[in-house]
XYZ file of C-alpha atoms in Angstrom:
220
model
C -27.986 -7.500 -34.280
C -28.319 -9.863 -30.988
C -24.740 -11.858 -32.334
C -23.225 -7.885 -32.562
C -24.563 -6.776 -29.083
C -23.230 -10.282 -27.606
C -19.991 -9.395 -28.764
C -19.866 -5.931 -27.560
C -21.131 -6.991 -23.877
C -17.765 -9.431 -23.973
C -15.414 -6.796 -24.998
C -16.791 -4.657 -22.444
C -16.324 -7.537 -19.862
C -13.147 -7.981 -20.617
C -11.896 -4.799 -20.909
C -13.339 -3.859 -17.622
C -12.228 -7.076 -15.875
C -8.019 -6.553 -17.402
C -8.106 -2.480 -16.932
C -5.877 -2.530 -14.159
C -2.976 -4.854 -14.895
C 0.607 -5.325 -13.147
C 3.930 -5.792 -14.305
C 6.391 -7.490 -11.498
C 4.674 -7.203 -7.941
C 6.883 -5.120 -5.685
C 7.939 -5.803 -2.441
C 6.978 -3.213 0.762
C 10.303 -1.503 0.662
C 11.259 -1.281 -2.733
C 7.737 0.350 -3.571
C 8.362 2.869 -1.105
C 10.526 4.640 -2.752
C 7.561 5.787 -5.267
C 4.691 5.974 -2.074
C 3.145 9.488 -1.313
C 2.873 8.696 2.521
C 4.244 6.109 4.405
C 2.549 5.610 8.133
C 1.995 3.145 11.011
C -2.084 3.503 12.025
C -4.682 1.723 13.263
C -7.781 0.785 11.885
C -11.006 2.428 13.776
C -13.628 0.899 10.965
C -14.744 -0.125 7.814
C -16.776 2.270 5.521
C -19.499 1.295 3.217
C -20.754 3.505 0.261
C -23.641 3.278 -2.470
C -23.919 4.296 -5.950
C -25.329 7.388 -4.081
C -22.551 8.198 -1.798
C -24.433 7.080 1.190
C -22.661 5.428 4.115
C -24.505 2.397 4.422
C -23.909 -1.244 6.395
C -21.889 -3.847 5.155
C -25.309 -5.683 5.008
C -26.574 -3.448 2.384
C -24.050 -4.020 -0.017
C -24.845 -5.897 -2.881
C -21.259 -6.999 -3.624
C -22.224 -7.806 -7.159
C -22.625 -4.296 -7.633
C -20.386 -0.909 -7.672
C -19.999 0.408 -4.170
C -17.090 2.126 -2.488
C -15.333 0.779 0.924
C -13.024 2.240 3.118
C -10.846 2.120 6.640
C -10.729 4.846 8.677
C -7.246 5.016 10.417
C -5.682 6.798 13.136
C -2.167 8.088 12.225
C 0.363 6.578 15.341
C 3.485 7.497 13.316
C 5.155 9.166 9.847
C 7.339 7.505 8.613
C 7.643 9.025 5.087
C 5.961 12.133 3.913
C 3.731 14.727 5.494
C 0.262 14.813 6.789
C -1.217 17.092 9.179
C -4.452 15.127 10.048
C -4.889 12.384 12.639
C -7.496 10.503 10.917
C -8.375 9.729 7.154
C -9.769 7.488 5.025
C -8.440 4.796 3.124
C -9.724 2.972 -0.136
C -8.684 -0.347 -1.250
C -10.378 -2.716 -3.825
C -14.291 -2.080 -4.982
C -14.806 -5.810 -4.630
C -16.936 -5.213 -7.619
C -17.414 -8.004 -10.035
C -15.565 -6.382 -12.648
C -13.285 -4.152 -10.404
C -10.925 -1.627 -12.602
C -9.658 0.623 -10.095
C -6.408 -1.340 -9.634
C -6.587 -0.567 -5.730
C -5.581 -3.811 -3.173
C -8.443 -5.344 -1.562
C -8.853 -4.677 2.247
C -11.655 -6.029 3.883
C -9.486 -8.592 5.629
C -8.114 -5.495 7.864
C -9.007 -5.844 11.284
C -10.676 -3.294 13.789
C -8.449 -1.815 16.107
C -5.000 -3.597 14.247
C -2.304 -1.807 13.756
C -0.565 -2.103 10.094
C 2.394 -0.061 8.246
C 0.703 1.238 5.193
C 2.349 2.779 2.260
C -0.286 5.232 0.139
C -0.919 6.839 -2.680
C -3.543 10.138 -2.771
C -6.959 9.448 -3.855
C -7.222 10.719 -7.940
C -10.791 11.641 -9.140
C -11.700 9.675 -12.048
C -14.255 7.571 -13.708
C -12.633 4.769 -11.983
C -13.269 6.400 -8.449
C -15.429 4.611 -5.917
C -18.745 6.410 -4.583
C -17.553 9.100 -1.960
C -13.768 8.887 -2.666
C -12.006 12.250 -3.331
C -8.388 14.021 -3.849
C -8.522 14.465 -0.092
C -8.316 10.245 0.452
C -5.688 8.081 0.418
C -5.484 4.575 -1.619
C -3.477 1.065 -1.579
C -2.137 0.301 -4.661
C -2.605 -3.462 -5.553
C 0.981 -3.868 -7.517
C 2.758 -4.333 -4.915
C 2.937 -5.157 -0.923
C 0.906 -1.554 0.364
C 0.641 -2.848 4.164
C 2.387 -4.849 6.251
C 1.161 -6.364 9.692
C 2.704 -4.674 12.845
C 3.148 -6.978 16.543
C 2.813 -4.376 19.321
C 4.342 -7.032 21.585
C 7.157 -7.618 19.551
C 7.769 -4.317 17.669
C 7.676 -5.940 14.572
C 6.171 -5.819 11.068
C 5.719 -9.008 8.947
C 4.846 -9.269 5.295
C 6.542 -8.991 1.395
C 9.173 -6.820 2.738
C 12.046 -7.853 0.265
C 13.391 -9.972 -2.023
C 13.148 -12.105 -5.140
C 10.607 -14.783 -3.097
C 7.339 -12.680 -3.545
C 5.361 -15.405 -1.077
C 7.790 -15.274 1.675
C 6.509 -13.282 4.263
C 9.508 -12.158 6.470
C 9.327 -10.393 9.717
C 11.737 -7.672 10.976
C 12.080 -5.366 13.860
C 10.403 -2.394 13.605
C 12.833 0.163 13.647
C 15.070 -1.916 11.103
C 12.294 -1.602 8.592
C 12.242 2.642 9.137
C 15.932 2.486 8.815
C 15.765 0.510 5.394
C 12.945 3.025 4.033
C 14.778 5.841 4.897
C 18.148 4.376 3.297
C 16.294 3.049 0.087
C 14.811 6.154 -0.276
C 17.328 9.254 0.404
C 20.923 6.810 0.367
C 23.786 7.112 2.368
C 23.882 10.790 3.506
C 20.043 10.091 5.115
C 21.728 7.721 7.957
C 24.115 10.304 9.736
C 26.419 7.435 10.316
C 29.814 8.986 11.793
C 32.236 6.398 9.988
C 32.900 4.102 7.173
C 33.491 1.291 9.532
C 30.253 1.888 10.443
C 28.596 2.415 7.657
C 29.915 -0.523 6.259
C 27.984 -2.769 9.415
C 25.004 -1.008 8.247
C 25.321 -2.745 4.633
C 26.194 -5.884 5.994
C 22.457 -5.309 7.311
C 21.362 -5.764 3.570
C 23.547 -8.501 2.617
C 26.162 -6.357 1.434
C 29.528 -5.437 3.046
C 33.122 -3.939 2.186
C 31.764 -0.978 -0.600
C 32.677 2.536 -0.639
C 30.202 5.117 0.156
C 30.924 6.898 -3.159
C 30.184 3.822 -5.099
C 27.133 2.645 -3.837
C 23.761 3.513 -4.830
C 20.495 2.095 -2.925
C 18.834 0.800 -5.534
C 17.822 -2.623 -4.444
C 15.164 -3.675 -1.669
């Protein structure tokens, strides 16, 4: 009986520690294509829930237990998709021992940083943390979900594209929107007013000389 209840406890361990698991990693831009929301915001603070649902301090937390954690961000710009409100929350990993939720971790986010983030809404399930709802937002840990932004320099840094999934590569700001709106509605998305210049826009990407008609944005 003890040898049969052993073996149950590991299953359960190990079913619990492998339910969330990724194919290939994707890069900021290519995943965008798939992302709910897209926005630049800044972090006002990190939220702390109990089994209960009770804010609490990050003191409180007993981070060998099940709690839920959140950012709350203030929305400076959409960049893909619609959302009326100026603030939400934000969940990203449990940081439970045996986390299945498959949401990236974020308690490295800073107060009062600004990031790019690219979100997926909040689905009620068994896997939801304490106090998260349809009405939240979530980063999805498959793939690059935010990307740092440089106020000074107008520029975001992070997986942005790219075979090298280490190499953190920084681009201006307004490239990046460019490239997200390109990857995700193609050609007639740029309002470019000739092929001479749309073909200086490819070279952009790495690619030059194609005709409109036979390309298809399909790589990040």
């Amino acid at each position: 009986m003890r040898q049969t209840f052993s073996i149950l406890i590991i299953l359960l361990t190990f079913q619990m520690s492998f339910a969330c698991s990724c194919g290939k990693y994707r890069t900021f831009i290519s995943a965008s294509k798939d992302s709910e929301l897209i926005i630049k915001a800044k972090v006002l603070k990190h939220n702390y829930y109990n089994r209960k649902r009770q804010s609490v301090s990050k003191e409180k937390i007993n981070e060998t237990e099940f709690f839920g954690h959140s950012i709350l961000v203030e929305v400076l710009e959409i960049i893909k998709g619609q959302e009326s409100r100026k603030t939400f929350e934000i969940y990203g990993g449990s940081e439970w021992k045996y986390a299945s939720d498959c949401k990236m971790k974020i308690d490295g986010m800073k107060i009062d940083k600004t990031y790019i983030f690219s979100l997926y809404k909040s689905i009620e399930s068994k896997h939801s943390q304490p106090n998260e709802n349809k009405d939240d937002y979530s980063l999805y840990a498959c793939q690059e979900s935010y990307i740092e932004y440089n106020d000074q320099t107008e520029s975001v840094k992070g997986v942005l594209k790219g075979k090298n999934l280490d190499k953190k590569r920084i681009m201006p700001y307004e490239k990046l929107k460019d490239k997200i709106t390109f990857y995700n509605n193609g050609y007639n998305s740029l309002r470019l007013n000739s092929l001479s210049e749309f073909n200086a826009y490819l070279l952009s990407f790495g690619y030059g000389g194609k005709n409109p008609a036979d390309f298809s944005a399909t790589k990040s």
